[in-house]
mmCIF file of C-alpha atoms in Angstrom:
data_model
loop_
_atom_site.group_PDB
_atom_site.id
_atom_site.type_symbol
_atom_site.label_atom_id
_atom_site.label_comp_id
_atom_site.label_asym_id
_atom_site.label_seq_id
_atom_site.Cartn_x
_atom_site.Cartn_y
_atom_site.Cartn_z
ATOM 1 C CA UNK A 1 -8.174 0.754 5.888
ATOM 2 C CA UNK A 2 -6.978 -1.886 8.143
ATOM 3 C CA UNK A 3 -3.856 -3.491 6.915
ATOM 4 C CA UNK A 4 -3.699 -7.450 6.983
ATOM 5 C CA UNK A 5 -0.744 -9.704 5.923
ATOM 6 C CA UNK A 6 -0.417 -11.271 2.506
ATOM 7 C CA UNK A 7 -1.178 -15.132 2.605
ATOM 8 C CA UNK A 8 -0.207 -16.088 -0.550
ATOM 9 C CA UNK A 9 3.521 -15.160 -2.385
ATOM 10 C CA UNK A 10 0.883 -14.262 -6.067
ATOM 11 C CA UNK A 11 -0.391 -11.086 -3.646
ATOM 12 C CA UNK A 12 2.669 -9.645 -3.289
ATOM 13 C CA UNK A 13 2.737 -5.991 -3.903
ATOM 14 C CA UNK A 14 5.377 -3.743 -5.818
ATOM 15 C CA UNK A 15 5.691 0.350 -5.214
ATOM 16 C CA UNK A 16 8.449 2.581 -5.441
ATOM 17 C CA UNK A 17 10.451 5.405 -3.354
ATOM 18 C CA UNK A 18 11.249 8.333 -5.075
ATOM 19 C CA UNK A 19 14.288 10.206 -3.568
ATOM 20 C CA UNK A 20 12.922 12.932 -6.021
ATOM 21 C CA UNK A 21 16.987 13.122 -7.726
ATOM 22 C CA UNK A 22 18.055 16.436 -9.091
ATOM 23 C CA UNK A 23 20.266 15.426 -11.797
ATOM 24 C CA UNK A 24 23.199 17.535 -13.873
ATOM 25 C CA UNK A 25 21.731 20.104 -15.608
ATOM 26 C CA UNK A 26 18.097 20.670 -14.571
ATOM 27 C CA UNK A 27 17.055 22.574 -11.616
ATOM 28 C CA UNK A 28 14.836 21.125 -8.586
ATOM 29 C CA UNK A 29 12.077 22.085 -9.760
ATOM 30 C CA UNK A 30 12.527 19.994 -12.921
ATOM 31 C CA UNK A 31 13.213 17.018 -10.473
ATOM 32 C CA UNK A 32 9.542 17.635 -8.467
ATOM 33 C CA UNK A 33 7.764 17.741 -12.013
ATOM 34 C CA UNK A 34 9.589 14.572 -13.308
ATOM 35 C CA UNK A 35 8.601 12.986 -9.139
ATOM 36 C CA UNK A 36 4.759 13.621 -10.288
ATOM 37 C CA UNK A 37 5.420 12.928 -14.101
ATOM 38 C CA UNK A 38 7.049 9.092 -12.360
ATOM 39 C CA UNK A 39 3.784 8.713 -9.978
ATOM 40 C CA UNK A 40 1.517 8.489 -13.306
ATOM 41 C CA UNK A 41 3.356 6.482 -14.909
ATOM 42 C CA UNK A 42 4.089 3.705 -12.147
ATOM 43 C CA UNK A 43 -0.012 4.225 -11.671
ATOM 44 C CA UNK A 44 -0.982 3.361 -14.954
ATOM 45 C CA UNK A 45 1.584 -0.295 -13.798
ATOM 46 C CA UNK A 46 0.017 -1.377 -10.775
ATOM 47 C CA UNK A 47 2.692 -0.575 -8.528
ATOM 48 C CA UNK A 48 0.252 0.114 -4.817
ATOM 49 C CA UNK A 49 1.815 3.180 -3.927
ATOM 50 C CA UNK A 50 4.518 5.756 -4.306
ATOM 51 C CA UNK A 51 6.850 7.149 -1.141
ATOM 52 C CA UNK A 52 8.971 9.891 -1.400
ATOM 53 C CA UNK A 53 11.801 10.370 1.085
ATOM 54 C CA UNK A 54 12.978 13.245 3.704
ATOM 55 C CA UNK A 55 16.410 14.602 2.691
ATOM 56 C CA UNK A 56 17.634 17.979 3.998
ATOM 57 C CA UNK A 57 20.902 19.815 2.710
ATOM 58 C CA UNK A 58 21.712 17.935 -0.105
ATOM 59 C CA UNK A 59 22.069 19.763 -3.286
ATOM 60 C CA UNK A 60 21.479 16.196 -5.137
ATOM 61 C CA UNK A 61 18.143 15.637 -3.970
ATOM 62 C CA UNK A 62 14.752 17.964 -3.957
ATOM 63 C CA UNK A 63 13.458 16.056 -0.970
ATOM 64 C CA UNK A 64 13.359 18.242 2.253
ATOM 65 C CA UNK A 65 9.593 18.595 2.223
ATOM 66 C CA UNK A 66 8.065 15.558 1.898
ATOM 67 C CA UNK A 67 4.806 16.695 2.845
ATOM 68 C CA UNK A 68 4.508 19.565 -0.227
ATOM 69 C CA UNK A 69 5.324 16.735 -2.033
ATOM 70 C CA UNK A 70 3.094 14.049 -0.919
ATOM 71 C CA UNK A 71 -0.442 16.772 -1.541
ATOM 72 C CA UNK A 72 1.615 17.192 -5.183
ATOM 73 C CA UNK A 73 1.670 14.113 -6.801
ATOM 74 C CA UNK A 74 -1.868 12.915 -4.620
ATOM 75 C CA UNK A 75 -3.372 16.130 -6.893
ATOM 76 C CA UNK A 76 -2.111 14.502 -9.920
ATOM 77 C CA UNK A 77 -2.707 11.096 -9.712
ATOM 78 C CA UNK A 78 -5.742 9.007 -8.766
ATOM 79 C CA UNK A 79 -5.975 5.793 -7.409
ATOM 80 C CA UNK A 80 -1.941 4.866 -6.449
ATOM 81 C CA UNK A 81 -1.253 5.569 -1.913
ATOM 82 C CA UNK A 82 0.845 8.130 -1.450
ATOM 83 C CA UNK A 83 3.162 8.072 0.897
ATOM 84 C CA UNK A 84 6.084 9.575 3.570
ATOM 85 C CA UNK A 85 8.769 6.823 3.302
ATOM 86 C CA UNK A 86 9.569 8.879 5.952
ATOM 87 C CA UNK A 87 8.920 11.042 8.224
ATOM 88 C CA UNK A 88 11.610 11.329 10.377
ATOM 89 C CA UNK A 89 9.958 12.105 13.141
ATOM 90 C CA UNK A 90 12.290 13.586 15.589
ATOM 91 C CA UNK A 91 12.857 16.183 12.906
ATOM 92 C CA UNK A 92 9.162 17.136 13.641
ATOM 93 C CA UNK A 93 6.721 17.463 16.410
ATOM 94 C CA UNK A 94 4.648 15.145 17.063
ATOM 95 C CA UNK A 95 1.262 17.401 16.794
ATOM 96 C CA UNK A 96 1.915 19.524 13.687
ATOM 97 C CA UNK A 97 3.109 16.150 12.156
ATOM 98 C CA UNK A 98 -0.403 14.475 12.770
ATOM 99 C CA UNK A 99 -2.323 18.404 11.965
ATOM 100 C CA UNK A 100 -0.219 18.222 8.284
ATOM 101 C CA UNK A 101 -1.432 14.346 7.981
ATOM 102 C CA UNK A 102 -4.764 14.590 9.206
ATOM 103 C CA UNK A 103 -5.143 17.602 5.921
ATOM 104 C CA UNK A 104 -3.527 15.036 3.393
ATOM 105 C CA UNK A 105 -5.737 12.400 4.306
ATOM 106 C CA UNK A 106 -8.492 15.214 4.488
ATOM 107 C CA UNK A 107 -8.317 16.058 1.005
ATOM 108 C CA UNK A 108 -7.007 12.883 -0.403
ATOM 109 C CA UNK A 109 -8.771 10.223 1.489
ATOM 110 C CA UNK A 110 -8.040 6.541 2.147
ATOM 111 C CA UNK A 111 -4.641 6.735 0.054
ATOM 112 C CA UNK A 112 -2.231 8.355 2.087
ATOM 113 C CA UNK A 113 0.104 6.483 3.869
ATOM 114 C CA UNK A 114 2.660 7.713 7.150
ATOM 115 C CA UNK A 115 6.023 6.393 6.955
ATOM 116 C CA UNK A 116 7.920 7.501 10.168
ATOM 117 C CA UNK A 117 11.895 6.741 10.678
ATOM 118 C CA UNK A 118 14.029 7.531 13.301
ATOM 119 C CA UNK A 119 16.907 9.068 11.513
ATOM 120 C CA UNK A 120 18.012 12.393 10.771
ATOM 121 C CA UNK A 121 18.062 12.287 6.821
ATOM 122 C CA UNK A 122 20.833 14.153 6.504
ATOM 123 C CA UNK A 123 24.319 15.773 8.127
ATOM 124 C CA UNK A 124 25.023 15.602 11.867
ATOM 125 C CA UNK A 125 25.339 19.601 11.433
ATOM 126 C CA UNK A 126 21.856 20.087 9.556
ATOM 127 C CA UNK A 127 20.193 17.898 12.062
ATOM 128 C CA UNK A 128 21.479 20.323 14.186
ATOM 129 C CA UNK A 129 19.889 22.978 12.886
ATOM 130 C CA UNK A 130 16.888 21.156 12.489
ATOM 131 C CA UNK A 131 15.922 20.011 16.262
ATOM 132 C CA UNK A 132 17.156 22.704 17.419
ATOM 133 C CA UNK A 133 20.330 21.707 19.167
ATOM 134 C CA UNK A 134 17.937 18.876 21.553
ATOM 135 C CA UNK A 135 19.401 15.789 22.500
ATOM 136 C CA UNK A 136 17.212 12.965 21.202
ATOM 137 C CA UNK A 137 17.721 9.657 23.604
ATOM 138 C CA UNK A 138 16.843 6.333 22.936
ATOM 139 C CA UNK A 139 13.273 6.762 24.216
ATOM 140 C CA UNK A 140 12.539 10.077 22.240
ATOM 141 C CA UNK A 141 11.155 7.823 19.289
ATOM 142 C CA UNK A 142 8.809 5.172 21.010
ATOM 143 C CA UNK A 143 7.316 8.398 22.701
ATOM 144 C CA UNK A 144 7.307 10.120 19.325
ATOM 145 C CA UNK A 145 5.173 7.346 17.950
ATOM 146 C CA UNK A 146 2.342 7.512 21.279
ATOM 147 C CA UNK A 147 1.859 10.745 21.472
ATOM 148 C CA UNK A 148 1.298 10.860 17.698
ATOM 149 C CA UNK A 149 -0.830 7.778 17.617
ATOM 150 C CA UNK A 150 -2.373 9.712 21.149
ATOM 151 C CA UNK A 151 -3.484 12.764 18.182
ATOM 152 C CA UNK A 152 -4.701 10.696 16.059
ATOM 153 C CA UNK A 153 -6.681 8.517 17.930
ATOM 154 C CA UNK A 154 -11.006 8.844 18.647
ATOM 155 C CA UNK A 155 -9.735 8.989 22.087
ATOM 156 C CA UNK A 156 -7.854 12.594 22.014
ATOM 157 C CA UNK A 157 -11.455 14.449 21.893
ATOM 158 C CA UNK A 158 -12.037 14.927 25.003
ATOM 159 C CA UNK A 159 -8.022 16.426 25.528
ATOM 160 C CA UNK A 160 -7.258 19.934 26.244
ATOM 161 C CA UNK A 161 -4.445 19.613 23.123
ATOM 162 C CA UNK A 162 -5.757 18.242 19.523
ATOM 163 C CA UNK A 163 -5.175 17.816 16.215
ATOM 164 C CA UNK A 164 -7.762 19.256 13.417
ATOM 165 C CA UNK A 165 -8.240 17.638 11.053
ATOM 166 C CA UNK A 166 -5.892 14.643 11.363
ATOM 167 C CA UNK A 167 -7.766 13.014 14.923
ATOM 168 C CA UNK A 168 -9.978 9.664 14.191
ATOM 169 C CA UNK A 169 -9.367 9.848 10.576
ATOM 170 C CA UNK A 170 -7.709 6.211 9.396
ATOM 171 C CA UNK A 171 -3.991 7.065 8.360
ATOM 172 C CA UNK A 172 -2.146 3.886 7.987
ATOM 173 C CA UNK A 173 1.496 4.282 10.269
ATOM 174 C CA UNK A 174 4.551 2.404 8.890
ATOM 175 C CA UNK A 175 7.528 1.884 10.669
ATOM 176 C CA UNK A 176 11.398 2.659 9.053
ATOM 177 C CA UNK A 177 14.692 1.423 9.952
ATOM 178 C CA UNK A 178 17.848 0.160 9.102
ATOM 179 C CA UNK A 179 18.303 -1.651 12.087
ATOM 180 C CA UNK A 180 16.851 -3.805 14.198
ATOM 181 C CA UNK A 181 15.735 -0.826 17.072
ATOM 182 C CA UNK A 182 12.687 0.153 14.819
ATOM 183 C CA UNK A 183 12.590 -3.798 13.719
ATOM 184 C CA UNK A 184 11.290 -4.825 17.617
ATOM 185 C CA UNK A 185 9.502 -0.999 18.281
ATOM 186 C CA UNK A 186 7.205 -2.482 14.931
ATOM 187 C CA UNK A 187 7.006 -5.705 16.025
ATOM 188 C CA UNK A 188 5.937 -4.352 19.516
ATOM 189 C CA UNK A 189 3.548 -1.980 18.387
ATOM 190 C CA UNK A 190 1.803 -4.164 16.004
ATOM 191 C CA UNK A 191 2.761 -2.810 12.923
ATOM 192 C CA UNK A 192 3.703 -2.915 9.103
ATOM 193 C CA UNK A 193 7.707 -2.589 9.022
ATOM 194 C CA UNK A 194 9.554 -1.570 5.527
ATOM 195 C CA UNK A 195 13.344 -2.197 5.531
ATOM 196 C CA UNK A 196 15.793 0.284 4.218
ATOM 197 C CA UNK A 197 17.831 -2.493 2.810
ATOM 198 C CA UNK A 198 17.920 -0.330 -0.503
ATOM 199 C CA UNK A 199 21.903 1.065 1.136
ATOM 200 C CA UNK A 200 21.049 -0.300 4.397
ATOM 201 C CA UNK A 201 22.205 -3.993 4.071
ATOM 202 C CA UNK A 202 24.066 -5.016 6.868
ATOM 203 C CA UNK A 203 21.286 -5.902 9.498
ATOM 204 C CA UNK A 204 17.893 -7.366 7.211
ATOM 205 C CA UNK A 205 17.693 -10.989 7.950
ATOM 206 C CA UNK A 206 18.241 -10.033 11.654
ATOM 207 C CA UNK A 207 15.700 -7.182 11.487
ATOM 208 C CA UNK A 208 13.340 -9.030 9.546
ATOM 209 C CA UNK A 209 13.394 -11.907 12.183
ATOM 210 C CA UNK A 210 13.297 -9.984 15.345
ATOM 211 C CA UNK A 211 9.861 -8.082 13.910
ATOM 212 C CA UNK A 212 8.136 -11.001 13.430
ATOM 213 C CA UNK A 213 9.102 -12.383 16.679
ATOM 214 C CA UNK A 214 8.521 -9.616 18.053
ATOM 215 C CA UNK A 215 5.362 -9.772 16.570
ATOM 216 C CA UNK A 216 2.184 -8.625 18.666
ATOM 217 C CA UNK A 217 -1.712 -7.529 16.991
ATOM 218 C CA UNK A 218 -3.591 -4.680 16.822
ATOM 219 C CA UNK A 219 -6.219 -3.098 16.108
ATOM 220 C CA UNK A 220 -4.368 -2.223 12.464
ATOM 221 C CA UNK A 221 -2.244 -5.591 11.899
ATOM 222 C CA UNK A 222 -3.432 -8.877 12.883
ATOM 223 C CA UNK A 223 -0.269 -10.469 10.979
ATOM 224 C CA UNK A 224 3.410 -9.216 10.685
ATOM 225 C CA UNK A 225 3.702 -7.118 7.006
ATOM 226 C CA UNK A 226 7.146 -7.114 5.620
ATOM 227 C CA UNK A 227 7.787 -4.136 3.373
ATOM 228 C CA UNK A 228 11.854 -4.019 1.870
ATOM 229 C CA UNK A 229 13.821 -1.382 -0.665
ATOM 230 C CA UNK A 230 15.698 -2.271 -3.453
ATOM 231 C CA UNK A 231 17.396 -0.435 -6.439
ATOM 232 C CA UNK A 232 15.957 -1.439 -9.501
ATOM 233 C CA UNK A 233 17.808 -0.768 -13.349
ATOM 234 C CA UNK A 234 16.483 -2.360 -15.751
ATOM 235 C CA UNK A 235 17.663 -2.084 -19.422
ATOM 236 C CA UNK A 236 17.214 -3.735 -22.535
ATOM 237 C CA UNK A 237 20.494 -6.120 -21.999
ATOM 238 C CA UNK A 238 22.807 -6.305 -18.891
ATOM 239 C CA UNK A 239 25.453 -4.212 -20.760
ATOM 240 C CA UNK A 240 22.968 -1.420 -20.790
ATOM 241 C CA UNK A 241 21.995 -1.823 -17.186
ATOM 242 C CA UNK A 242 25.289 -2.179 -15.668
ATOM 243 C CA UNK A 243 25.807 1.664 -17.971
ATOM 244 C CA UNK A 244 23.244 3.053 -15.884
ATOM 245 C CA UNK A 245 24.679 1.724 -12.825
ATOM 246 C CA UNK A 246 27.279 3.583 -12.770
ATOM 247 C CA UNK A 247 25.343 6.861 -11.657
ATOM 248 C CA UNK A 248 23.692 5.472 -8.963
ATOM 249 C CA UNK A 249 27.203 3.848 -8.458
ATOM 250 C CA UNK A 250 29.008 7.928 -8.100
ATOM 251 C CA UNK A 251 25.943 8.791 -6.143
ATOM 252 C CA UNK A 252 26.953 6.279 -2.733
ATOM 253 C CA UNK A 253 30.735 7.435 -4.049
ATOM 254 C CA UNK A 254 29.568 10.657 -3.179
ATOM 255 C CA UNK A 255 27.478 10.038 0.093
ATOM 256 C CA UNK A 256 31.147 8.120 1.602
ATOM 257 C CA UNK A 257 32.975 11.236 0.204
ATOM 258 C CA UNK A 258 30.655 14.442 1.300
ATOM 259 C CA UNK A 259 30.191 14.854 -2.617
ATOM 260 C CA UNK A 260 26.776 16.771 -2.820
ATOM 261 C CA UNK A 261 26.949 16.949 -6.759
ATOM 262 C CA UNK A 262 23.489 16.713 -9.094
ATOM 263 C CA UNK A 263 23.109 13.131 -9.737
ATOM 264 C CA UNK A 264 25.751 12.485 -12.830
ATOM 265 C CA UNK A 265 25.094 10.920 -16.865
ATOM 266 C CA UNK A 266 26.424 7.331 -17.054
ATOM 267 C CA UNK A 267 29.296 6.122 -18.415
ATOM 268 C CA UNK A 268 30.690 3.026 -19.316
ATOM 269 C CA UNK A 269 31.639 0.632 -16.737
ATOM 270 C CA UNK A 270 35.382 0.817 -16.554
ATOM 271 C CA UNK A 271 37.424 -0.904 -15.478
ATOM 272 C CA UNK A 272 38.137 1.669 -12.178
ATOM 273 C CA UNK A 273 34.193 1.585 -11.780
ATOM 274 C CA UNK A 274 34.294 -1.871 -11.147
ATOM 275 C CA UNK A 275 36.838 -1.289 -8.586
ATOM 276 C CA UNK A 276 34.724 1.122 -6.428
ATOM 277 C CA UNK A 277 32.300 -1.459 -7.249
ATOM 278 C CA UNK A 278 34.522 -4.034 -5.304
ATOM 279 C CA UNK A 279 34.905 -1.139 -1.732
ATOM 280 C CA UNK A 280 33.543 -3.058 1.308
ATOM 281 C CA UNK A 281 31.419 -0.128 1.968
ATOM 282 C CA UNK A 282 30.088 0.725 -1.963
ATOM 283 C CA UNK A 283 30.047 -2.798 -2.003
ATOM 284 C CA UNK A 284 28.043 -3.408 1.082
ATOM 285 C CA UNK A 285 25.659 -0.606 0.689
ATOM 286 C CA UNK A 286 24.714 -1.591 -2.472
ATOM 287 C CA UNK A 287 23.991 -5.465 -2.345
ATOM 288 C CA UNK A 288 20.310 -5.442 -2.857
ATOM 289 C CA UNK A 289 20.977 -3.929 -6.461
ATOM 290 C CA UNK A 290 19.034 -5.517 -9.426
ATOM 291 C CA UNK A 291 20.275 -4.319 -13.076
ATOM 292 C CA UNK A 292 19.874 -5.674 -15.959
ATOM 293 C CA UNK A 293 17.715 -7.009 -18.341
ATOM 294 C CA UNK A 294 14.255 -7.610 -17.104
ATOM 295 C CA UNK A 295 15.108 -12.135 -17.079
ATOM 296 C CA UNK A 296 17.948 -11.019 -15.116
ATOM 297 C CA UNK A 297 16.348 -8.723 -12.597
ATOM 298 C CA UNK A 298 13.694 -11.061 -12.754
ATOM 299 C CA UNK A 299 16.258 -13.500 -11.446
ATOM 300 C CA UNK A 300 17.536 -11.881 -8.414
ATOM 301 C CA UNK A 301 13.915 -10.556 -7.357
ATOM 302 C CA UNK A 302 12.298 -14.305 -6.957
ATOM 303 C CA UNK A 303 15.904 -15.219 -5.232
ATOM 304 C CA UNK A 304 15.648 -11.981 -2.127
ATOM 305 C CA UNK A 305 11.701 -13.073 -1.987
ATOM 306 C CA UNK A 306 12.009 -16.321 -1.590
ATOM 307 C CA UNK A 307 14.666 -15.258 0.289
ATOM 308 C CA UNK A 308 13.870 -12.422 3.046
ATOM 309 C CA UNK A 309 10.427 -14.100 2.020
ATOM 310 C CA UNK A 310 8.720 -10.046 2.964
ATOM 311 C CA UNK A 311 5.278 -9.158 1.811
ATOM 312 C CA UNK A 312 6.188 -5.694 -0.281
ATOM 313 C CA UNK A 313 8.992 -4.414 -2.302
ATOM 314 C CA UNK A 314 9.844 -0.957 -2.773
ATOM 315 C CA UNK A 315 11.793 -0.519 -5.504
ATOM 316 C CA UNK A 316 14.309 2.689 -5.593
ATOM 317 C CA UNK A 317 15.495 3.700 -9.371
ATOM 318 C CA UNK A 318 18.293 6.586 -9.264
ATOM 319 C CA UNK A 319 18.969 7.370 -13.233
ATOM 320 C CA UNK A 320 20.065 9.900 -14.747
ATOM 321 C CA UNK A 321 17.675 10.037 -17.504
ATOM 322 C CA UNK A 322 13.963 10.657 -17.107
ATOM 323 C CA UNK A 323 12.974 7.866 -19.714
ATOM 324 C CA UNK A 324 14.947 4.862 -19.017
ATOM 325 C CA UNK A 325 14.034 5.878 -15.639
ATOM 326 C CA UNK A 326 10.473 4.813 -16.351
ATOM 327 C CA UNK A 327 11.293 2.709 -18.736
ATOM 328 C CA UNK A 328 12.428 0.593 -15.677
ATOM 329 C CA UNK A 329 9.368 1.546 -13.462
ATOM 330 C CA UNK A 330 7.313 -1.049 -16.356
ATOM 331 C CA UNK A 331 9.735 -3.788 -16.951
ATOM 332 C CA UNK A 332 9.843 -4.006 -13.322
ATOM 333 C CA UNK A 333 6.656 -3.862 -13.098
ATOM 334 C CA UNK A 334 6.099 -6.658 -15.531
ATOM 335 C CA UNK A 335 8.576 -8.881 -14.183
ATOM 336 C CA UNK A 336 5.999 -8.676 -10.523
ATOM 337 C CA UNK A 337 3.218 -9.567 -12.681
ATOM 338 C CA UNK A 338 5.406 -12.451 -13.789
ATOM 339 C CA UNK A 339 6.168 -13.462 -10.589
ATOM 340 C CA UNK A 340 2.981 -13.562 -9.046
ATOM 341 C CA UNK A 341 1.192 -15.161 -11.999
ATOM 342 C CA UNK A 342 3.666 -18.032 -11.708
ATOM 343 C CA UNK A 343 2.725 -18.049 -8.264
ATOM 344 C CA UNK A 344 -0.105 -18.291 -8.503
ATOM 345 C CA UNK A 345 -0.236 -21.331 -11.000
ATOM 346 C CA UNK A 346 2.059 -23.194 -8.799
ATOM 347 C CA UNK A 347 -0.165 -22.315 -5.613
ATOM 348 C CA UNK A 348 -3.107 -24.045 -7.911
ATOM 349 C CA UNK A 349 -1.112 -27.044 -8.268
ATOM 350 C CA UNK A 350 -0.114 -27.602 -5.096
#
């Protein structure tokens, strides 16, 4: 499958990034079952892809093994693309990744995405345990991507080390980032680029600009393709959505303080929590959080799309109640469908 840039605003895709949250009171097994249920729900409402993140040593997230979860979700769905958002490549040998995703693409043809990141997805001590104390250099990530691409290529068929299955399969690669490093690399390699603006907001605009300026057409992509993550919490009213938002606020506060317990149930938005939101670190991390009624979120989404000109939005909805999360996913699909329809009408008029 060749990736092509959306040439019109009306074709903006919308997708889901799932962290597989373990909320207070449920097991990891139940969290994984909820992930599949969410993917099945998203598939019904036109979501383009369902990505699963890689995190380690976190009691609140059950996403330590994306490759297994991807297979589980793909088996339980029919059409939606399923992939990694992403595999943290420094934690894995490129050959193993090529073999694993080659196996996935063999089982689920034309449905598997391979998103790649360079962060560890965990704390420093756990990263050292994952990498067996290997020291990463600035060239390791680009070199690992080159090696991975080599194993997936048909040209590797004459080499001594080969990925079977994997070799010659059409597995789209996406580079993920929260800084300008991966943006520049994705541009030079002619690969799609996804920015983690659902938690790392500082470099969004610089990264998108650098990616577009550095972009070189490749065999898989002729024009830049930008994706951005946003937190989305939609409820019947702004007040109810802000109440659901308190779970995410506490989650980010836990990240800053080192607390790793399961996600807490929502509470009324107290003055204390509003104060937490004003903390510079929390405020910056949650800058691109679209919280409110469907109408409120639609306004915020339209402003973000106009501001960034991204080709695809990846929604993250870290919420306590599974039904609240599904309702939010449904409402965001309606928001995106309305925006795309309005843009299509405007384009016809112009």
